[in-house]
Amino acid sequence: MKPLVLLLALLAPFSLAAQWQLTTTAGAIAERPAGPLVEVGNTVAGDRLDTDFFVINAGSTPAALTRLSISGAGFTLHQPPSLPQTIPAGGRLRFQVRFAPTAPGSYSASLQVNDLAVLVRGSSPAAAAVEVRDGTELRSLSAGTGIGFGRISWDASATRALRLSNPNAVAVSVTALRVTGEGFGLTPLPVVPLTLMPGEALWFEIALRATAPGSYRGELTVDQRSFPLDATRLPPPFPEPEIIFGGNYLDSAIQGRLTIRLAAPAPTDGAGSLSLEFLPAVRGGDDPAVIFTPSGLRTLAFTVPGGHTNAQFGSTSEAIFQTGTTAGTLIFTARLGDHTRSQTITVSPAKVAVNTPHIYRSATGLELRLSGYDNTRSCSEIRFQFYDRQGRVLGTGPIRTDVRALFRSYFDNGSPGGLFRLQASFPVAGNAAEITGVEIEFLNLAGSTQTQRISF
């Protein structure tokens, strides 16, 4: 009678104490109550099968889950939750049981949830092993393991050698062996169903047949197992780009033009970038006027149509840039495909450049206003020579002004590039109307700049 009593106990309504329920998705898509015996299904040796279980607190008060374990060959808890754990009334806790057989046969294990033991069972049928050749090694594949082809040159062939083998003591059959996904194919095409005797093996290759550049995804199916395929076909390499200027010397405060030309026609449509970097040759910071126009940026995108050698910046083949007002080096870098090509031009130190001054006369003096740039940021002295109506020099010579400290402070306090504005006042003892002309001279590290005589 004891076996009958035991059987009746196993078939009794299943619960963890009075308020717990256990459900599972084993053998079904939808969640269902778990019985005293849970069949998780079958999977071949070397593969794995994960089954969801749920502990549900069906009571009206919180309860503690203190024990969750499984014991038996081939079974483990996959990423088990931390314990102890309090589950609120009506709450649930999900966990997974992993079945990973190492050889064909039947497997069982005891799943312990608090004080309840549940029998979990699975099987592993004899099946062909799937291996891929990596160099001189053979690597065993479990279901879901990817087979990567990597990045393949545009003109290179690409194959992966695989082997089906029978490591079992009995014959095994393969009823499905196929490759799906655009661009992939089997070579040679196996005839299925096929039978492998113990120790027998069959070699075949998966080939990437697609020749167009791009990423390809596919799948190898062996009976119920699938193995993702992944390959990238690279585009033909682009010829090296060359940056072409009108010359390697440019002045400050001008606009320059450049083109990008390939050594040979582009094999396909391509896209690249052109960047501009400025390294000042004098003390002080960057020059924000060194930019591409009209964008005002230091990076431009360009395209190269297939079959052409000239890059296009939007609708034009030229890139226009400003040299700024600071001596230094402009570094242009073109990037296209695997190529990075740089070219530099030099903006050399120059004498001070000034615009035509504006002179304002009053009854007691003169005020002079002008703008210009000093690309060395080193102006040290300004000389003013005034003339009367008869063109005679006034005074004993030019008025000399040491402006070294003034200009240094000006540039050190955030003036952009080498630009400056100057305002000078000259009190006059006598009739200011007699003063009708002035010549101005600027001195910096590059030399002296003298304006023509300015009449007023």
PDB file of N, CA, C and O in Angstrom, residues 127-131 138 162-174 191 193-203:
ATOM      1  N   ALA A 127      22.502  12.675 -32.065  1.00  0.00           N
ATOM      2  CA  ALA A 127      22.439  13.602 -33.191  1.00  0.00           C
ATOM      3  C   ALA A 127      23.844  13.878 -33.703  1.00  0.00           C
ATOM      4  O   ALA A 127      24.844  13.611 -33.022  1.00  0.00           O
ATOM      5  N   ALA A 128      23.897  14.406 -34.902  1.00  0.00           N
ATOM      6  CA  ALA A 128      25.191  14.743 -35.498  1.00  0.00           C
ATOM      7  C   ALA A 128      25.779  15.958 -34.799  1.00  0.00           C
ATOM      8  O   ALA A 128      25.062  16.895 -34.421  1.00  0.00           O
ATOM      9  N   ALA A 129      27.089  15.939 -34.623  1.00  0.00           N
ATOM     10  CA  ALA A 129      27.795  17.104 -34.085  1.00  0.00           C
ATOM     11  C   ALA A 129      28.121  18.054 -35.238  1.00  0.00           C
ATOM     12  O   ALA A 129      28.422  17.624 -36.359  1.00  0.00           O
ATOM     13  N   VAL A 130      28.056  19.355 -34.953  1.00  0.00           N
ATOM     14  CA  VAL A 130      28.357  20.379 -35.950  1.00  0.00           C
ATOM     15  C   VAL A 130      29.620  21.111 -35.522  1.00  0.00           C
ATOM     16  O   VAL A 130      29.699  21.614 -34.400  1.00  0.00           O
ATOM     17  N   GLU A 131      30.606  21.166 -36.414  1.00  0.00           N
ATOM     18  CA  GLU A 131      31.879  21.823 -36.117  1.00  0.00           C
ATOM     19  C   GLU A 131      32.264  22.738 -37.269  1.00  0.00           C
ATOM     20  O   GLU A 131      31.936  22.474 -38.429  1.00  0.00           O
ATOM     21  N   LEU A 138      39.227  22.707 -35.139  1.00  0.00           N
ATOM     22  CA  LEU A 138      37.800  22.486 -35.306  1.00  0.00           C
ATOM     23  C   LEU A 138      37.095  22.931 -34.030  1.00  0.00           C
ATOM     24  O   LEU A 138      37.469  22.527 -32.929  1.00  0.00           O
ATOM     25  N   LEU A 162      32.754  23.385 -42.711  1.00  0.00           N
ATOM     26  CA  LEU A 162      32.061  22.786 -41.576  1.00  0.00           C
ATOM     27  C   LEU A 162      32.056  21.266 -41.713  1.00  0.00           C
ATOM     28  O   LEU A 162      32.182  20.727 -42.815  1.00  0.00           O
ATOM     29  N   ARG A 163      31.882  20.612 -40.586  1.00  0.00           N
ATOM     30  CA  ARG A 163      31.844  19.158 -40.575  1.00  0.00           C
ATOM     31  C   ARG A 163      30.677  18.672 -39.738  1.00  0.00           C
ATOM     32  O   ARG A 163      30.453  19.135 -38.623  1.00  0.00           O
ATOM     33  N   LEU A 164      29.920  17.733 -40.316  1.00  0.00           N
ATOM     34  CA  LEU A 164      28.925  16.974 -39.567  1.00  0.00           C
ATOM     35  C   LEU A 164      29.559  15.645 -39.225  1.00  0.00           C
ATOM     36  O   LEU A 164      30.089  14.956 -40.115  1.00  0.00           O
ATOM     37  N   SER A 165      29.532  15.254 -37.965  1.00  0.00           N
ATOM     38  CA  SER A 165      30.131  13.984 -37.565  1.00  0.00           C
ATOM     39  C   SER A 165      29.203  13.266 -36.604  1.00  0.00           C
ATOM     40  O   SER A 165      28.330  13.879 -35.963  1.00  0.00           O
ATOM     41  N   ASN A 166      29.392  11.978 -36.505  1.00  0.00           N
ATOM     42  CA  ASN A 166      28.581  11.165 -35.606  1.00  0.00           C
ATOM     43  C   ASN A 166      29.468  10.622 -34.488  1.00  0.00           C
ATOM     44  O   ASN A 166      30.189   9.636 -34.663  1.00  0.00           O
ATOM     45  N   PRO A 167      29.430  11.249 -33.314  1.00  0.00           N
ATOM     46  CA  PRO A 167      30.238  10.764 -32.191  1.00  0.00           C
ATOM     47  C   PRO A 167      29.527   9.686 -31.374  1.00  0.00           C
ATOM     48  O   PRO A 167      30.045   9.256 -30.334  1.00  0.00           O
ATOM     49  N   ASN A 168      28.351   9.250 -31.813  1.00  0.00           N
ATOM     50  CA  ASN A 168      27.538   8.317 -31.047  1.00  0.00           C
ATOM     51  C   ASN A 168      27.858   6.867 -31.433  1.00  0.00           C
ATOM     52  O   ASN A 168      28.509   6.591 -32.446  1.00  0.00           O
ATOM     53  N   ALA A 169      27.347   5.975 -30.623  1.00  0.00           N
ATOM     54  CA  ALA A 169      27.555   4.548 -30.884  1.00  0.00           C
ATOM     55  C   ALA A 169      26.512   3.978 -31.824  1.00  0.00           C
ATOM     56  O   ALA A 169      26.585   2.801 -32.197  1.00  0.00           O
ATOM     57  N   VAL A 170      25.542   4.777 -32.208  1.00  0.00           N
ATOM     58  CA  VAL A 170      24.493   4.341 -33.134  1.00  0.00           C
ATOM     59  C   VAL A 170      24.442   5.305 -34.309  1.00  0.00           C
ATOM     60  O   VAL A 170      24.954   6.430 -34.249  1.00  0.00           O
ATOM     61  N   ALA A 171      23.853   4.855 -35.408  1.00  0.00           N
ATOM     62  CA  ALA A 171      23.714   5.706 -36.585  1.00  0.00           C
ATOM     63  C   ALA A 171      22.753   6.857 -36.280  1.00  0.00           C
ATOM     64  O   ALA A 171      21.815   6.724 -35.486  1.00  0.00           O
ATOM     65  N   VAL A 172      23.025   8.006 -36.912  1.00  0.00           N
ATOM     66  CA  VAL A 172      22.136   9.160 -36.753  1.00  0.00           C
ATOM     67  C   VAL A 172      21.722   9.650 -38.132  1.00  0.00           C
ATOM     68  O   VAL A 172      22.453   9.482 -39.128  1.00  0.00           O
ATOM     69  N   SER A 173      20.557  10.239 -38.184  1.00  0.00           N
ATOM     70  CA  SER A 173      20.035  10.774 -39.439  1.00  0.00           C
ATOM     71  C   SER A 173      19.982  12.284 -39.372  1.00  0.00           C
ATOM     72  O   SER A 173      19.700  12.868 -38.317  1.00  0.00           O
ATOM     73  N   VAL A 174      20.241  12.921 -40.492  1.00  0.00           N
ATOM     74  CA  VAL A 174      20.080  14.370 -40.652  1.00  0.00           C
ATOM     75  C   VAL A 174      19.020  14.569 -41.712  1.00  0.00           C
ATOM     76  O   VAL A 174      19.209  14.190 -42.880  1.00  0.00           O
ATOM     77  N   VAL A 191      22.697  16.173 -50.066  1.00  0.00           N
ATOM     78  CA  VAL A 191      21.420  15.513 -50.337  1.00  0.00           C
ATOM     79  C   VAL A 191      20.883  14.969 -49.016  1.00  0.00           C
ATOM     80  O   VAL A 191      21.533  14.155 -48.350  1.00  0.00           O
ATOM     81  N   PRO A 193      17.306  13.394 -46.831  1.00  0.00           N
ATOM     82  CA  PRO A 193      17.947  12.983 -45.576  1.00  0.00           C
ATOM     83  C   PRO A 193      19.206  12.156 -45.838  1.00  0.00           C
ATOM     84  O   PRO A 193      19.345  11.518 -46.879  1.00  0.00           O
ATOM     85  N   LEU A 194      20.123  12.191 -44.852  1.00  0.00           N
ATOM     86  CA  LEU A 194      21.342  11.412 -44.939  1.00  0.00           C
ATOM     87  C   LEU A 194      21.583  10.729 -43.603  1.00  0.00           C
ATOM     88  O   LEU A 194      21.102  11.173 -42.565  1.00  0.00           O
ATOM     89  N   THR A 195      22.330   9.641 -43.663  1.00  0.00           N
ATOM     90  CA  THR A 195      22.633   8.866 -42.456  1.00  0.00           C
ATOM     91  C   THR A 195      24.137   8.818 -42.252  1.00  0.00           C
ATOM     92  O   THR A 195      24.899   8.595 -43.205  1.00  0.00           O
ATOM     93  N   LEU A 196      24.547   9.080 -41.010  1.00  0.00           N
ATOM     94  CA  LEU A 196      25.957   8.998 -40.634  1.00  0.00           C
ATOM     95  C   LEU A 196      26.134   7.831 -39.679  1.00  0.00           C
ATOM     96  O   LEU A 196      25.469   7.748 -38.631  1.00  0.00           O
ATOM     97  N   MET A 197      27.005   6.932 -40.046  1.00  0.00           N
ATOM     98  CA  MET A 197      27.309   5.793 -39.174  1.00  0.00           C
ATOM     99  C   MET A 197      28.239   6.271 -38.052  1.00  0.00           C
ATOM    100  O   MET A 197      28.845   7.346 -38.133  1.00  0.00           O
ATOM    101  N   PRO A 198      28.361   5.500 -36.977  1.00  0.00           N
ATOM    102  CA  PRO A 198      29.261   5.899 -35.879  1.00  0.00           C
ATOM    103  C   PRO A 198      30.668   6.198 -36.394  1.00  0.00           C
ATOM    104  O   PRO A 198      31.258   5.401 -37.133  1.00  0.00           O
ATOM    105  N   GLY A 199      31.196   7.377 -36.026  1.00  0.00           N
ATOM    106  CA  GLY A 199      32.528   7.789 -36.451  1.00  0.00           C
ATOM    107  C   GLY A 199      32.582   8.390 -37.835  1.00  0.00           C
ATOM    108  O   GLY A 199      33.628   8.913 -38.243  1.00  0.00           O
ATOM    109  N   GLU A 200      31.495   8.369 -38.587  1.00  0.00           N
ATOM    110  CA  GLU A 200      31.486   8.910 -39.954  1.00  0.00           C
ATOM    111  C   GLU A 200      31.318  10.429 -39.913  1.00  0.00           C
ATOM    112  O   GLU A 200      30.687  10.982 -39.010  1.00  0.00           O
ATOM    113  N   ALA A 201      31.871  11.117 -40.924  1.00  0.00           N
ATOM    114  CA  ALA A 201      31.796  12.581 -40.983  1.00  0.00           C
ATOM    115  C   ALA A 201      31.528  13.040 -42.407  1.00  0.00           C
ATOM    116  O   ALA A 201      31.871  12.338 -43.375  1.00  0.00           O
ATOM    117  N   LEU A 202      30.923  14.189 -42.533  1.00  0.00           N
ATOM    118  CA  LEU A 202      30.626  14.791 -43.823  1.00  0.00           C
ATOM    119  C   LEU A 202      31.088  16.241 -43.804  1.00  0.00           C
ATOM    120  O   LEU A 202      30.695  17.009 -42.922  1.00  0.00           O
ATOM    121  N   TRP A 203      31.925  16.618 -44.763  1.00  0.00           N
ATOM    122  CA  TRP A 203      32.398  17.997 -44.881  1.00  0.00           C
ATOM    123  C   TRP A 203      31.564  18.752 -45.911  1.00  0.00           C
ATOM    124  O   TRP A 203      31.150  18.203 -46.923  1.00  0.00           O
TER     125      TRP A 203
END
